Amino acid sequence: MPNAKKKDDSGEVIRYADMLAAMGTESRLRIMQLLLASHPDGLVVGDIGSELDIPSSTLSHHLEKLKNEDLVRVRREGTFLWCSANTEALQQLVGFLYAECCTRNKAVEPKTIICCK
Amino acid sequence: MPNAKKKDDSGEVIRYADMLAAMGTESRLRIMQLLLASHPDGLVVGDIGSELDIPSSTLSHHLEKLKNEDLVRVRREGTFLWCSANTEALQQLVGFLYAECCTRNKAVEPKTIICCK
DNA sequence: TCTATAGTTCGATAATAATAGAAAGATCGA
DNA sequence: TCGATCTTTCTATTATTATCGAACTATAGA
């Protein structure tokens, strides 16, 4: 059983890195901000575009990226597509960030460091 | 007083987007993971490189990006540079994510959505 | 079926970012 | 001052990403 100690978390790390990258541009972070503010109903694609002043093709690419990382969910209603933030995914991301926090040094409690005061 | 209602948060949004982007690659998220695990002492640059198997010049660029976003702090000790995660910045980032959450729809409490279960 | 509206995909360009070898800079002990 | 070690900067290459107009697809109502 070689490499038994080092668990292979590359898939997990890559997944969360992709989630962070998906929110790592001004446009897409604004989209998330808007969808979180409108949670849980969400917004129609066109309304996001007019509110943020983003051309439809550009917006479509951004939303595709956010959907790929499962940060945004979409439901159709006639010709409209309603987008909403996937808050569970965000929760998992925050959880990941402090998951191994201080495991090498028990000086500080993980939660105290990154999450809620 | 034009645009009085819409507060200009572009600087803030850009700052947090840059922070997210800084952690949005596998290499740099691993670096953060390692530094969080070693918090609050942190690690020496060379140890990060050997643990993650990253060439020194590449690592230096990654660390520079993380330092630029104030996600990593550095202190010198002789010829060694000790790096540590700036957990306050991470806290602010998490705070930002749920700050305006559901402000348009009071159905769900912000904290319940993104942060601690 | 025809048309209007909502949104995506195509195609192309410009800008950014990741990577890393080699050379240079910083610190310290001898 | 010299040499050893740790880290950054230089230089270059390759890969990825952001952007958006134009063409296309999807849905619904007349």
PDB file of C-alpha atoms (C1' of nucleotides) in Angstrom:
ATOM      1  CA  MET A   1       0.000   0.000   0.000  1.00  0.00           C
ATOM      2  CA  PRO A   2       2.332   2.763  -1.156  1.00  0.00           C
ATOM      3  CA  ASN A   3       1.482   6.365  -0.457  1.00  0.00           C
ATOM      4  CA  ALA A   4      -0.995   5.327   2.131  1.00  0.00           C
ATOM      5  CA  LYS A   5      -0.484   8.406   4.231  1.00  0.00           C
ATOM      6  CA  LYS A   6      -0.927  11.009   1.556  1.00  0.00           C
ATOM      7  CA  LYS A   7      -4.537  10.944   0.534  1.00  0.00           C
ATOM      8  CA  ASP A   8      -5.134  11.864  -3.095  1.00  0.00           C
ATOM      9  CA  ASP A   9      -7.256  14.967  -2.853  1.00  0.00           C
ATOM     10  CA  SER A  10      -6.247  16.329  -6.248  1.00  0.00           C
ATOM     11  CA  GLY A  11      -9.759  15.985  -7.649  1.00  0.00           C
ATOM     12  CA  GLU A  12     -11.200  17.861  -4.713  1.00  0.00           C
ATOM     13  CA  VAL A  13      -8.567  20.582  -4.795  1.00  0.00           C
ATOM     14  CA  ILE A  14      -9.007  21.066  -8.527  1.00  0.00           C
ATOM     15  CA  ARG A  15     -12.754  21.253  -8.130  1.00  0.00           C
ATOM     16  CA  TYR A  16     -12.570  23.973  -5.497  1.00  0.00           C
ATOM     17  CA  ALA A  17      -9.840  25.822  -7.383  1.00  0.00           C
ATOM     18  CA  ASP A  18     -12.158  25.872 -10.408  1.00  0.00           C
ATOM     19  CA  MET A  19     -14.996  27.177  -8.252  1.00  0.00           C
ATOM     20  CA  LEU A  20     -12.789  29.957  -6.919  1.00  0.00           C
ATOM     21  CA  ALA A  21     -11.578  30.794 -10.412  1.00  0.00           C
ATOM     22  CA  ALA A  22     -15.170  30.900 -11.638  1.00  0.00           C
ATOM     23  CA  MET A  23     -15.901  33.664  -9.140  1.00  0.00           C
ATOM     24  CA  GLY A  24     -12.498  35.261  -9.696  1.00  0.00           C
ATOM     25  CA  THR A  25     -13.455  37.942 -12.187  1.00  0.00           C
ATOM     26  CA  GLU A  26     -15.340  41.144 -11.525  1.00  0.00           C
ATOM     27  CA  SER A  27     -18.154  40.264 -13.924  1.00  0.00           C
ATOM     28  CA  ARG A  28     -18.807  36.832 -12.546  1.00  0.00           C
ATOM     29  CA  LEU A  29     -18.458  37.869  -8.922  1.00  0.00           C
ATOM     30  CA  ARG A  30     -21.050  40.573  -9.613  1.00  0.00           C
ATOM     31  CA  ILE A  31     -23.322  37.954 -11.106  1.00  0.00           C
ATOM     32  CA  MET A  32     -22.979  35.833  -7.974  1.00  0.00           C
ATOM     33  CA  GLN A  33     -23.541  38.870  -5.789  1.00  0.00           C
ATOM     34  CA  LEU A  34     -26.700  39.680  -7.684  1.00  0.00           C
ATOM     35  CA  LEU A  35     -27.987  36.129  -7.520  1.00  0.00           C
ATOM     36  CA  LEU A  36     -27.226  35.880  -3.811  1.00  0.00           C
ATOM     37  CA  ALA A  37     -29.044  39.135  -3.176  1.00  0.00           C
ATOM     38  CA  SER A  38     -32.011  37.734  -5.079  1.00  0.00           C
ATOM     39  CA  HIS A  39     -31.867  34.379  -3.380  1.00  0.00           C
ATOM     40  CA  PRO A  40     -33.720  32.082  -3.391  1.00  0.00           C
ATOM     41  CA  ASP A  41     -35.825  33.205  -6.352  1.00  0.00           C
ATOM     42  CA  GLY A  42     -32.921  34.276  -8.507  1.00  0.00           C
ATOM     43  CA  LEU A  43     -33.083  36.302 -11.699  1.00  0.00           C
ATOM     44  CA  VAL A  44     -33.803  35.898 -15.388  1.00  0.00           C
ATOM     45  CA  VAL A  45     -30.727  35.878 -17.642  1.00  0.00           C
ATOM     46  CA  GLY A  46     -31.782  39.013 -19.459  1.00  0.00           C
ATOM     47  CA  ASP A  47     -32.247  40.924 -16.213  1.00  0.00           C
ATOM     48  CA  ILE A  48     -28.759  40.027 -15.080  1.00  0.00           C
ATOM     49  CA  GLY A  49     -27.426  41.305 -18.373  1.00  0.00           C
ATOM     50  CA  SER A  50     -29.270  44.606 -18.277  1.00  0.00           C
ATOM     51  CA  GLU A  51     -28.484  45.209 -14.626  1.00  0.00           C
ATOM     52  CA  LEU A  52     -24.770  44.583 -15.099  1.00  0.00           C
ATOM     53  CA  ASP A  53     -24.656  45.893 -18.672  1.00  0.00           C
ATOM     54  CA  ILE A  54     -23.110  42.773 -20.154  1.00  0.00           C
ATOM     55  CA  PRO A  55     -23.687  41.743 -23.804  1.00  0.00           C
ATOM     56  CA  SER A  56     -25.768  38.594 -24.051  1.00  0.00           C
ATOM     57  CA  SER A  57     -23.092  36.426 -25.625  1.00  0.00           C
ATOM     58  CA  THR A  58     -20.534  37.418 -23.013  1.00  0.00           C
ATOM     59  CA  LEU A  59     -23.049  36.837 -20.249  1.00  0.00           C
ATOM     60  CA  SER A  60     -23.904  33.447 -21.633  1.00  0.00           C
ATOM     61  CA  HIS A  61     -20.273  32.381 -21.420  1.00  0.00           C
ATOM     62  CA  HIS A  62     -19.973  33.611 -17.853  1.00  0.00           C
ATOM     63  CA  LEU A  63     -23.118  31.799 -16.816  1.00  0.00           C
ATOM     64  CA  GLU A  64     -21.914  28.649 -18.496  1.00  0.00           C
ATOM     65  CA  LYS A  65     -18.755  28.758 -16.431  1.00  0.00           C
ATOM     66  CA  LEU A  66     -20.689  29.301 -13.221  1.00  0.00           C
ATOM     67  CA  LYS A  67     -23.060  26.478 -14.148  1.00  0.00           C
ATOM     68  CA  ASN A  68     -20.139  24.182 -14.908  1.00  0.00           C
ATOM     69  CA  GLU A  69     -18.822  24.699 -11.397  1.00  0.00           C
ATOM     70  CA  ASP A  70     -22.334  24.168 -10.059  1.00  0.00           C
ATOM     71  CA  LEU A  71     -22.364  27.614  -8.521  1.00  0.00           C
ATOM     72  CA  VAL A  72     -25.453  28.596 -10.476  1.00  0.00           C
ATOM     73  CA  ARG A  73     -28.570  26.560 -11.145  1.00  0.00           C
ATOM     74  CA  VAL A  74     -30.970  27.223 -14.007  1.00  0.00           C
ATOM     75  CA  ARG A  75     -34.641  26.459 -14.518  1.00  0.00           C
ATOM     76  CA  ARG A  76     -36.677  27.248 -17.598  1.00  0.00           C
ATOM     77  CA  GLU A  77     -40.000  29.063 -17.495  1.00  0.00           C
ATOM     78  CA  GLY A  78     -41.302  29.528 -20.982  1.00  0.00           C
ATOM     79  CA  THR A  79     -38.759  31.513 -22.933  1.00  0.00           C
ATOM     80  CA  PHE A  80     -37.123  32.703 -19.739  1.00  0.00           C
ATOM     81  CA  LEU A  81     -34.253  31.080 -17.919  1.00  0.00           C
ATOM     82  CA  TRP A  82     -34.187  31.697 -14.189  1.00  0.00           C
ATOM     83  CA  CYS A  83     -30.785  31.562 -12.572  1.00  0.00           C
ATOM     84  CA  SER A  84     -30.137  31.135  -8.884  1.00  0.00           C
ATOM     85  CA  ALA A  85     -27.055  30.756  -6.710  1.00  0.00           C
ATOM     86  CA  ASN A  86     -26.298  27.284  -5.467  1.00  0.00           C
ATOM     87  CA  THR A  87     -25.662  28.135  -1.864  1.00  0.00           C
ATOM     88  CA  GLU A  88     -24.849  24.549  -0.925  1.00  0.00           C
ATOM     89  CA  ALA A  89     -21.851  24.638  -3.222  1.00  0.00           C
ATOM     90  CA  LEU A  90     -20.730  27.879  -1.604  1.00  0.00           C
ATOM     91  CA  GLN A  91     -21.092  26.298   1.806  1.00  0.00           C
ATOM     92  CA  GLN A  92     -18.941  23.382   0.720  1.00  0.00           C
ATOM     93  CA  LEU A  93     -16.330  25.784  -0.592  1.00  0.00           C
ATOM     94  CA  VAL A  94     -16.140  27.667   2.691  1.00  0.00           C
ATOM     95  CA  GLY A  95     -16.021  24.339   4.492  1.00  0.00           C
ATOM     96  CA  PHE A  96     -13.114  23.226   2.343  1.00  0.00           C
ATOM     97  CA  LEU A  97     -11.186  26.397   3.078  1.00  0.00           C
ATOM     98  CA  TYR A  98     -11.032  25.788   6.793  1.00  0.00           C
ATOM     99  CA  ALA A  99     -11.224  21.997   6.717  1.00  0.00           C
ATOM    100  CA  GLU A 100      -7.575  21.279   7.329  1.00  0.00           C
ATOM    101  CA  CYS A 101      -6.873  24.558   9.012  1.00  0.00           C
ATOM    102  CA  CYS A 102      -4.241  24.290  11.707  1.00  0.00           C
ATOM    103  CA  THR A 103      -4.176  20.511  11.600  1.00  0.00           C
ATOM    104  CA  ARG A 104      -0.431  20.739  11.939  1.00  0.00           C
ATOM    105  CA  ASN A 105      -0.632  23.147  14.812  1.00  0.00           C
ATOM    106  CA  LYS A 106      -3.480  22.961  17.249  1.00  0.00           C
ATOM    107  CA  ALA A 107      -3.043  26.508  18.434  1.00  0.00           C
ATOM    108  CA  VAL A 108      -6.170  27.898  16.839  1.00  0.00           C
ATOM    109  CA  GLU A 109      -9.603  26.472  16.261  1.00  0.00           C
ATOM    110  CA  PRO A 110     -10.393  26.230  12.536  1.00  0.00           C
ATOM    111  CA  LYS A 111     -13.762  27.907  12.788  1.00  0.00           C
ATOM    112  CA  THR A 112     -12.336  30.819  14.661  1.00  0.00           C
ATOM    113  CA  ILE A 113      -9.975  31.510  11.840  1.00  0.00           C
ATOM    114  CA  ILE A 114     -11.966  31.659   8.677  1.00  0.00           C
ATOM    115  CA  CYS A 115     -15.630  31.405   9.412  1.00  0.00           C
ATOM    116  CA  CYS A 116     -18.203  33.190  11.517  1.00  0.00           C
ATOM    117  CA  LYS A 117     -16.997  35.439  14.290  1.00  0.00           C
TER     118      LYS A 117
ATOM    119  CA  MET B   1     -26.140  63.880  -6.076  1.00  0.00           C
ATOM    120  CA  PRO B   2     -26.408  61.532  -9.050  1.00  0.00           C
ATOM    121  CA  ASN B   3     -26.275  57.795  -8.569  1.00  0.00           C
ATOM    122  CA  ALA B   4     -26.911  58.219  -4.898  1.00  0.00           C
ATOM    123  CA  LYS B   5     -28.719  54.923  -4.582  1.00  0.00           C
ATOM    124  CA  LYS B   6     -26.172  52.718  -6.282  1.00  0.00           C
ATOM    125  CA  LYS B   7     -23.138  52.634  -4.077  1.00  0.00           C
ATOM    126  CA  ASP B   8     -19.893  52.266  -5.967  1.00  0.00           C
ATOM    127  CA  ASP B   9     -18.529  48.999  -4.709  1.00  0.00           C
ATOM    128  CA  SER B  10     -16.429  48.288  -7.779  1.00  0.00           C
ATOM    129  CA  GLY B  11     -13.175  48.566  -5.883  1.00  0.00           C
ATOM    130  CA  GLU B  12     -14.399  46.136  -3.278  1.00  0.00           C
ATOM    131  CA  VAL B  13     -15.765  43.694  -5.835  1.00  0.00           C
ATOM    132  CA  ILE B  14     -12.562  43.802  -7.844  1.00  0.00           C
ATOM    133  CA  ARG B  15     -10.500  43.245  -4.735  1.00  0.00           C
ATOM    134  CA  TYR B  16     -12.451  40.143  -3.735  1.00  0.00           C
ATOM    135  CA  ALA B  17     -12.531  38.871  -7.294  1.00  0.00           C
ATOM    136  CA  ASP B  18      -8.753  39.131  -7.370  1.00  0.00           C
ATOM    137  CA  MET B  19      -8.532  37.268  -4.077  1.00  0.00           C
ATOM    138  CA  LEU B  20     -10.721  34.498  -5.441  1.00  0.00           C
ATOM    139  CA  ALA B  21      -8.711  34.358  -8.650  1.00  0.00           C
ATOM    140  CA  ALA B  22      -5.491  34.170  -6.643  1.00  0.00           C
ATOM    141  CA  MET B  23      -6.747  30.969  -5.033  1.00  0.00           C
ATOM    142  CA  GLY B  24      -8.317  29.775  -8.269  1.00  0.00           C
ATOM    143  CA  THR B  25      -5.564  27.480  -9.491  1.00  0.00           C
ATOM    144  CA  GLU B  26      -4.625  24.077  -8.178  1.00  0.00           C
ATOM    145  CA  SER B  27      -1.067  25.133  -7.308  1.00  0.00           C
ATOM    146  CA  ARG B  28      -2.021  28.213  -5.375  1.00  0.00           C
ATOM    147  CA  LEU B  29      -4.955  26.603  -3.599  1.00  0.00           C
ATOM    148  CA  ARG B  30      -2.580  23.854  -2.468  1.00  0.00           C
ATOM    149  CA  ILE B  31      -0.211  26.504  -1.190  1.00  0.00           C
ATOM    150  CA  MET B  32      -3.023  28.096   0.813  1.00  0.00           C
ATOM    151  CA  GLN B  33      -4.117  24.692   2.058  1.00  0.00           C
ATOM    152  CA  LEU B  34      -0.597  23.961   3.230  1.00  0.00           C
ATOM    153  CA  LEU B  35      -0.222  27.327   4.925  1.00  0.00           C
ATOM    154  CA  LEU B  36      -3.590  27.009   6.620  1.00  0.00           C
ATOM    155  CA  ALA B  37      -2.674  23.570   7.873  1.00  0.00           C
ATOM    156  CA  SER B  38       0.531  25.027   9.266  1.00  0.00           C
ATOM    157  CA  HIS B  39      -1.148  28.051  10.756  1.00  0.00           C
ATOM    158  CA  PRO B  40      -0.156  30.165  12.538  1.00  0.00           C
ATOM    159  CA  ASP B  41       3.544  29.387  12.178  1.00  0.00           C
ATOM    160  CA  GLY B  42       3.497  28.927   8.442  1.00  0.00           C
ATOM    161  CA  LEU B  43       6.216  27.457   6.291  1.00  0.00           C
ATOM    162  CA  VAL B  44       9.492  28.421   4.651  1.00  0.00           C
ATOM    163  CA  VAL B  45       9.313  29.062   0.908  1.00  0.00           C
ATOM    164  CA  GLY B  46      11.648  26.191   0.109  1.00  0.00           C
ATOM    165  CA  ASP B  47       9.583  23.745   2.130  1.00  0.00           C
ATOM    166  CA  ILE B  48       6.446  24.704   0.272  1.00  0.00           C
ATOM    167  CA  GLY B  49       8.282  24.106  -2.988  1.00  0.00           C
ATOM    168  CA  SER B  50       9.622  20.705  -2.037  1.00  0.00           C
ATOM    169  CA  GLU B  51       6.356  19.560  -0.513  1.00  0.00           C
ATOM    170  CA  LEU B  52       4.353  20.551  -3.589  1.00  0.00           C
ATOM    171  CA  ASP B  53       7.141  19.871  -6.071  1.00  0.00           C
ATOM    172  CA  ILE B  54       7.053  23.300  -7.670  1.00  0.00           C
ATOM    173  CA  PRO B  55      10.182  24.898  -9.242  1.00  0.00           C
ATOM    174  CA  SER B  56      11.393  27.852  -7.252  1.00  0.00           C
ATOM    175  CA  SER B  57      10.803  30.464  -9.927  1.00  0.00           C
ATOM    176  CA  THR B  58       7.260  29.257 -10.507  1.00  0.00           C
ATOM    177  CA  LEU B  59       6.616  29.150  -6.782  1.00  0.00           C
ATOM    178  CA  SER B  60       7.944  32.661  -6.378  1.00  0.00           C
ATOM    179  CA  HIS B  61       5.438  33.959  -8.906  1.00  0.00           C
ATOM    180  CA  HIS B  62       2.583  32.171  -7.181  1.00  0.00           C
ATOM    181  CA  LEU B  63       3.585  33.531  -3.806  1.00  0.00           C
ATOM    182  CA  GLU B  64       3.871  37.003  -5.223  1.00  0.00           C
ATOM    183  CA  LYS B  65       0.305  36.798  -6.437  1.00  0.00           C
ATOM    184  CA  LEU B  66      -0.932  35.584  -3.083  1.00  0.00           C
ATOM    185  CA  LYS B  67       1.023  38.323  -1.321  1.00  0.00           C
ATOM    186  CA  ASN B  68      -0.397  40.936  -3.667  1.00  0.00           C
ATOM    187  CA  GLU B  69      -3.891  39.937  -2.618  1.00  0.00           C
ATOM    188  CA  ASP B  70      -2.776  39.954   1.005  1.00  0.00           C
ATOM    189  CA  LEU B  71      -3.665  36.305   1.381  1.00  0.00           C
ATOM    190  CA  VAL B  72      -0.142  35.423   2.425  1.00  0.00           C
ATOM    191  CA  ARG B  73       2.171  37.271   4.771  1.00  0.00           C
ATOM    192  CA  VAL B  74       5.949  36.925   4.788  1.00  0.00           C
ATOM    193  CA  ARG B  75       8.576  37.477   7.440  1.00  0.00           C
ATOM    194  CA  ARG B  76      12.296  37.037   6.992  1.00  0.00           C
ATOM    195  CA  GLU B  77      14.427  34.986   9.324  1.00  0.00           C
ATOM    196  CA  GLY B  78      18.015  34.994   8.144  1.00  0.00           C
ATOM    197  CA  THR B  79      18.081  33.653   4.630  1.00  0.00           C
ATOM    198  CA  PHE B  80      14.700  32.025   5.113  1.00  0.00           C
ATOM    199  CA  LEU B  81      11.349  33.533   4.290  1.00  0.00           C
ATOM    200  CA  TRP B  82       8.486  32.312   6.411  1.00  0.00           C
ATOM    201  CA  CYS B  83       5.064  32.437   4.784  1.00  0.00           C
ATOM    202  CA  SER B  84       1.770  32.282   6.591  1.00  0.00           C
ATOM    203  CA  ALA B  85      -1.868  32.532   5.590  1.00  0.00           C
ATOM    204  CA  ASN B  86      -3.600  35.795   6.352  1.00  0.00           C
ATOM    205  CA  THR B  87      -6.723  34.404   7.909  1.00  0.00           C
ATOM    206  CA  GLU B  88      -8.262  37.800   8.453  1.00  0.00           C
ATOM    207  CA  ALA B  89      -8.344  38.358   4.726  1.00  0.00           C
ATOM    208  CA  LEU B  90     -10.035  35.005   4.294  1.00  0.00           C
ATOM    209  CA  GLN B  91     -12.582  35.941   6.916  1.00  0.00           C
ATOM    210  CA  GLN B  92     -13.323  39.155   5.071  1.00  0.00           C
ATOM    211  CA  LEU B  93     -13.753  37.239   1.852  1.00  0.00           C
ATOM    212  CA  VAL B  94     -16.250  34.854   3.379  1.00  0.00           C
ATOM    213  CA  GLY B  95     -18.006  37.813   4.945  1.00  0.00           C
ATOM    214  CA  PHE B  96     -18.244  39.521   1.590  1.00  0.00           C
ATOM    215  CA  LEU B  97     -19.782  36.445   0.005  1.00  0.00           C
ATOM    216  CA  TYR B  98     -22.797  36.452   2.258  1.00  0.00           C
ATOM    217  CA  ALA B  99     -22.916  40.146   3.005  1.00  0.00           C
ATOM    218  CA  GLU B 100     -25.714  41.047   0.647  1.00  0.00           C
ATOM    219  CA  CYS B 101     -27.187  37.625   0.584  1.00  0.00           C
ATOM    220  CA  CYS B 102     -30.959  37.664   0.235  1.00  0.00           C
ATOM    221  CA  THR B 103     -31.227  41.393   0.780  1.00  0.00           C
ATOM    222  CA  ARG B 104     -33.825  41.416  -1.956  1.00  0.00           C
ATOM    223  CA  ASN B 105     -35.720  38.568  -0.455  1.00  0.00           C
ATOM    224  CA  LYS B 106     -35.850  38.108   3.272  1.00  0.00           C
ATOM    225  CA  ALA B 107     -36.709  34.445   3.044  1.00  0.00           C
ATOM    226  CA  VAL B 108     -33.420  33.081   4.262  1.00  0.00           C
ATOM    227  CA  GLU B 109     -30.913  34.265   6.815  1.00  0.00           C
ATOM    228  CA  PRO B 110     -27.554  35.026   5.203  1.00  0.00           C
ATOM    229  CA  LYS B 111     -25.501  33.043   7.685  1.00  0.00           C
ATOM    230  CA  THR B 112     -27.657  29.997   7.180  1.00  0.00           C
ATOM    231  CA  ILE B 113     -26.894  30.043   3.508  1.00  0.00           C
ATOM    232  CA  ILE B 114     -23.192  30.260   3.093  1.00  0.00           C
ATOM    233  CA  CYS B 115     -21.498  30.012   6.419  1.00  0.00           C
ATOM    234  CA  CYS B 116     -21.322  27.574   9.296  1.00  0.00           C
ATOM    235  CA  LYS B 117     -24.056  24.939   9.559  1.00  0.00           C
TER     236      LYS B 117
ATOM    237  C1'  DT C   1     -46.906  29.159 -39.922  1.00  0.00           C
ATOM    238  C1'  DC C   2     -45.124  33.504 -39.039  1.00  0.00           C
ATOM    239  C1'  DT C   3     -43.109  36.627 -35.881  1.00  0.00           C
ATOM    240  C1'  DA C   4     -41.282  38.426 -31.725  1.00  0.00           C
ATOM    241  C1'  DT C   5     -38.530  37.645 -27.804  1.00  0.00           C
ATOM    242  C1'  DA C   6     -34.990  35.022 -24.960  1.00  0.00           C
ATOM    243  C1'  DG C   7     -30.847  32.947 -24.937  1.00  0.00           C
ATOM    244  C1'  DT C   8     -26.881  30.158 -26.966  1.00  0.00           C
ATOM    245  C1'  DT C   9     -23.227  29.005 -30.175  1.00  0.00           C
ATOM    246  C1'  DC C  10     -19.884  30.337 -33.756  1.00  0.00           C
ATOM    247  C1'  DG C  11     -15.761  32.536 -34.957  1.00  0.00           C
ATOM    248  C1'  DA C  12     -12.243  35.533 -34.236  1.00  0.00           C
ATOM    249  C1'  DT C  13      -9.163  38.654 -31.569  1.00  0.00           C
ATOM    250  C1'  DA C  14      -6.748  40.620 -27.796  1.00  0.00           C
ATOM    251  C1'  DA C  15      -5.244  40.218 -23.251  1.00  0.00           C
ATOM    252  C1'  DT C  16      -3.671  37.533 -19.295  1.00  0.00           C
ATOM    253  C1'  DA C  17      -1.678  33.964 -16.973  1.00  0.00           C
ATOM    254  C1'  DA C  18       1.048  29.650 -16.007  1.00  0.00           C
ATOM    255  C1'  DT C  19       5.343  27.618 -16.489  1.00  0.00           C
ATOM    256  C1'  DA C  20      10.293  27.161 -15.832  1.00  0.00           C
ATOM    257  C1'  DG C  21      15.527  27.483 -16.918  1.00  0.00           C
ATOM    258  C1'  DA C  22      19.159  30.668 -16.213  1.00  0.00           C
ATOM    259  C1'  DA C  23      21.066  34.608 -14.102  1.00  0.00           C
ATOM    260  C1'  DA C  24      21.038  37.815 -10.338  1.00  0.00           C
ATOM    261  C1'  DG C  25      20.235  39.381  -5.473  1.00  0.00           C
ATOM    262  C1'  DA C  26      20.173  38.661  -0.348  1.00  0.00           C
ATOM    263  C1'  DT C  27      21.878  36.846   3.915  1.00  0.00           C
ATOM    264  C1'  DC C  28      25.175  34.704   6.838  1.00  0.00           C
ATOM    265  C1'  DG C  29      29.018  31.999   8.557  1.00  0.00           C
ATOM    266  C1'  DA C  30      33.931  31.098   7.888  1.00  0.00           C
TER     267       DA C  30
ATOM    268  C1'  DT D   1      35.771  38.776   1.299  1.00  0.00           C
ATOM    269  C1'  DC D   2      34.513  34.311  -0.159  1.00  0.00           C
ATOM    270  C1'  DG D   3      31.331  30.612  -0.622  1.00  0.00           C
ATOM    271  C1'  DA D   4      27.071  28.401   0.389  1.00  0.00           C
ATOM    272  C1'  DT D   5      22.243  28.626   0.580  1.00  0.00           C
ATOM    273  C1'  DC D   6      17.742  30.641  -0.104  1.00  0.00           C
ATOM    274  C1'  DT D   7      14.841  33.262  -2.977  1.00  0.00           C
ATOM    275  C1'  DT D   8      13.697  36.499  -6.643  1.00  0.00           C
ATOM    276  C1'  DT D   9      13.965  38.499 -11.253  1.00  0.00           C
ATOM    277  C1'  DC D  10      14.865  38.015 -16.187  1.00  0.00           C
ATOM    278  C1'  DT D  11      13.426  36.098 -20.468  1.00  0.00           C
ATOM    279  C1'  DA D  12      10.850  33.334 -23.157  1.00  0.00           C
ATOM    280  C1'  DT D  13       7.185  30.056 -24.452  1.00  0.00           C
ATOM    281  C1'  DT D  14       2.818  28.039 -24.290  1.00  0.00           C
ATOM    282  C1'  DA D  15      -1.821  27.852 -22.816  1.00  0.00           C
ATOM    283  C1'  DT D  16      -5.934  29.809 -21.249  1.00  0.00           C
ATOM    284  C1'  DT D  17      -9.412  33.274 -20.874  1.00  0.00           C
ATOM    285  C1'  DA D  18     -12.299  37.400 -21.610  1.00  0.00           C
ATOM    286  C1'  DT D  19     -14.766  39.664 -24.953  1.00  0.00           C
ATOM    287  C1'  DC D  20     -18.451  40.428 -28.360  1.00  0.00           C
ATOM    288  C1'  DG D  21     -20.806  40.813 -33.081  1.00  0.00           C
ATOM    289  C1'  DA D  22     -23.276  37.842 -36.036  1.00  0.00           C
ATOM    290  C1'  DA D  23     -25.677  33.848 -36.880  1.00  0.00           C
ATOM    291  C1'  DC D  24     -28.399  30.338 -34.897  1.00  0.00           C
ATOM    292  C1'  DT D  25     -31.847  27.821 -31.729  1.00  0.00           C
ATOM    293  C1'  DA D  26     -35.855  27.664 -28.615  1.00  0.00           C
ATOM    294  C1'  DT D  27     -40.300  28.953 -26.919  1.00  0.00           C
ATOM    295  C1'  DA D  28     -44.814  31.016 -27.171  1.00  0.00           C
ATOM    296  C1'  DG D  29     -48.495  33.775 -28.922  1.00  0.00           C
ATOM    297  C1'  DA D  30     -51.146  35.583 -33.009  1.00  0.00           C
TER     298       DA D  30
END
